[in-house]
């Protein structure tokens, strides 16, 4: 859904959980992708950020606003509860470049 290059070695991926193989005990809504070694690290995001929009703040923090509501049989039964992404605001602070 979203791919943001945050350094010369890392990209931030924000995706939906439906049929997502990237897991953190449950499907992950976001992950860091290492561009050098092609490794993925799931990130803990608390709400459904699929279809959100974002921009960078002056301190290099990415702010991601909005998202999707729960998708009943996929997200609620995966143990997310009722964390609705429609009114969510997520901040991704700068990550080390190595």
Tab-separated table of C-alpha atoms in Angstrom:
chain	number	residue	atom	x	y	z
A	1	UNK	CA	0.000	0.000	0.000
A	2	UNK	CA	2.801	2.440	0.884
A	3	UNK	CA	6.541	2.265	0.367
A	4	UNK	CA	8.732	5.069	1.684
A	5	UNK	CA	12.500	5.101	1.334
A	6	UNK	CA	13.694	6.470	4.699
A	7	UNK	CA	17.459	6.137	4.163
A	8	UNK	CA	19.899	4.737	1.644
A	9	UNK	CA	19.619	1.341	3.353
A	10	UNK	CA	16.009	1.112	4.575
A	11	UNK	CA	12.464	1.411	3.300
A	12	UNK	CA	9.262	1.515	5.356
A	13	UNK	CA	6.411	-0.637	4.039
A	14	UNK	CA	2.848	-0.102	5.241
A	15	UNK	CA	0.438	-2.771	4.105
A	16	UNK	CA	-2.820	-4.501	4.888
A	17	UNK	CA	-3.017	-7.608	7.063
A	18	UNK	CA	-5.318	-9.659	4.853
A	19	UNK	CA	-3.252	-12.520	3.437
A	20	UNK	CA	-0.049	-10.830	4.661
A	21	UNK	CA	2.760	-13.312	5.343
A	22	UNK	CA	4.842	-10.816	7.378
A	23	UNK	CA	4.030	-11.670	10.998
A	24	UNK	CA	4.701	-10.376	14.485
A	25	UNK	CA	2.691	-13.032	16.348
A	26	UNK	CA	-0.118	-11.760	14.096
A	27	UNK	CA	-0.039	-10.216	10.607
A	28	UNK	CA	2.007	-7.004	10.629
A	29	UNK	CA	0.650	-3.724	9.255
A	30	UNK	CA	4.158	-2.358	8.695
A	31	UNK	CA	7.718	-3.535	8.166
A	32	UNK	CA	11.221	-2.225	7.612
A	33	UNK	CA	12.939	-3.529	4.512
A	34	UNK	CA	16.730	-3.566	4.412
A	35	UNK	CA	17.716	-2.583	0.877
A	36	UNK	CA	21.219	-4.031	1.177
A	37	UNK	CA	20.475	-7.536	2.408
A	38	UNK	CA	16.793	-7.753	1.364
A	39	UNK	CA	15.605	-8.597	4.893
A	40	UNK	CA	12.211	-7.688	6.335
A	41	UNK	CA	11.587	-6.780	9.982
A	42	UNK	CA	7.906	-6.527	11.030
A	43	UNK	CA	6.911	-3.431	13.029
A	44	UNK	CA	4.266	-3.217	15.728
A	45	UNK	CA	1.536	-0.872	14.487
A	46	UNK	CA	-1.537	-0.601	16.698
A	47	UNK	CA	-4.234	0.192	14.120
A	48	UNK	CA	-5.155	-0.615	10.553
A	49	UNK	CA	-3.012	1.839	8.582
A	50	UNK	CA	-3.860	0.385	5.183
A	51	UNK	CA	-4.803	3.123	2.681
A	52	UNK	CA	-3.546	5.880	4.978
A	53	UNK	CA	-1.539	8.832	3.779
A	54	UNK	CA	1.624	10.333	5.174
A	55	UNK	CA	4.247	13.018	4.987
A	56	UNK	CA	7.555	13.875	6.608
A	57	UNK	CA	7.841	16.450	9.384
A	58	UNK	CA	10.854	18.785	9.586
A	59	UNK	CA	12.582	16.473	12.128
A	60	UNK	CA	12.497	13.536	9.623
A	61	UNK	CA	9.596	11.845	11.434
A	62	UNK	CA	7.040	10.287	9.100
A	63	UNK	CA	3.453	10.956	10.152
A	64	UNK	CA	0.848	8.540	8.781
A	65	UNK	CA	-2.789	9.595	9.066
A	66	UNK	CA	-5.946	7.563	8.632
A	67	UNK	CA	-6.415	4.005	7.478
A	68	UNK	CA	-9.106	1.365	7.183
A	69	UNK	CA	-11.751	0.110	9.577
A	70	UNK	CA	-11.586	-3.439	10.882
A	71	UNK	CA	-12.120	-6.157	8.314
A	72	UNK	CA	-14.185	-8.564	10.410
A	73	UNK	CA	-12.986	-12.090	9.760
A	74	UNK	CA	-9.384	-11.061	9.012
A	75	UNK	CA	-8.412	-8.417	11.540
A	76	UNK	CA	-10.773	-8.948	14.473
A	77	UNK	CA	-10.205	-12.695	14.632
A	78	UNK	CA	-6.429	-12.184	14.315
A	79	UNK	CA	-6.468	-10.688	17.810
A	80	UNK	CA	-6.393	-6.973	16.981
A	81	UNK	CA	-9.657	-6.206	18.760
A	82	UNK	CA	-11.498	-3.208	17.378
A	83	UNK	CA	-8.582	-0.855	16.696
A	84	UNK	CA	-10.061	1.130	13.813
A	85	UNK	CA	-7.610	2.886	11.509
A	86	UNK	CA	-10.035	5.541	10.254
A	87	UNK	CA	-9.033	8.007	12.978
A	88	UNK	CA	-5.464	6.794	13.559
A	89	UNK	CA	-2.283	8.859	13.616
A	90	UNK	CA	1.035	6.973	13.550
A	91	UNK	CA	4.521	8.437	13.907
A	92	UNK	CA	7.615	6.702	12.540
A	93	UNK	CA	10.770	8.312	13.878
A	94	UNK	CA	14.013	8.249	11.929
A	95	UNK	CA	15.844	4.943	11.919
A	96	UNK	CA	19.614	4.422	11.880
A	97	UNK	CA	21.023	4.240	8.367
A	98	UNK	CA	23.180	1.164	8.967
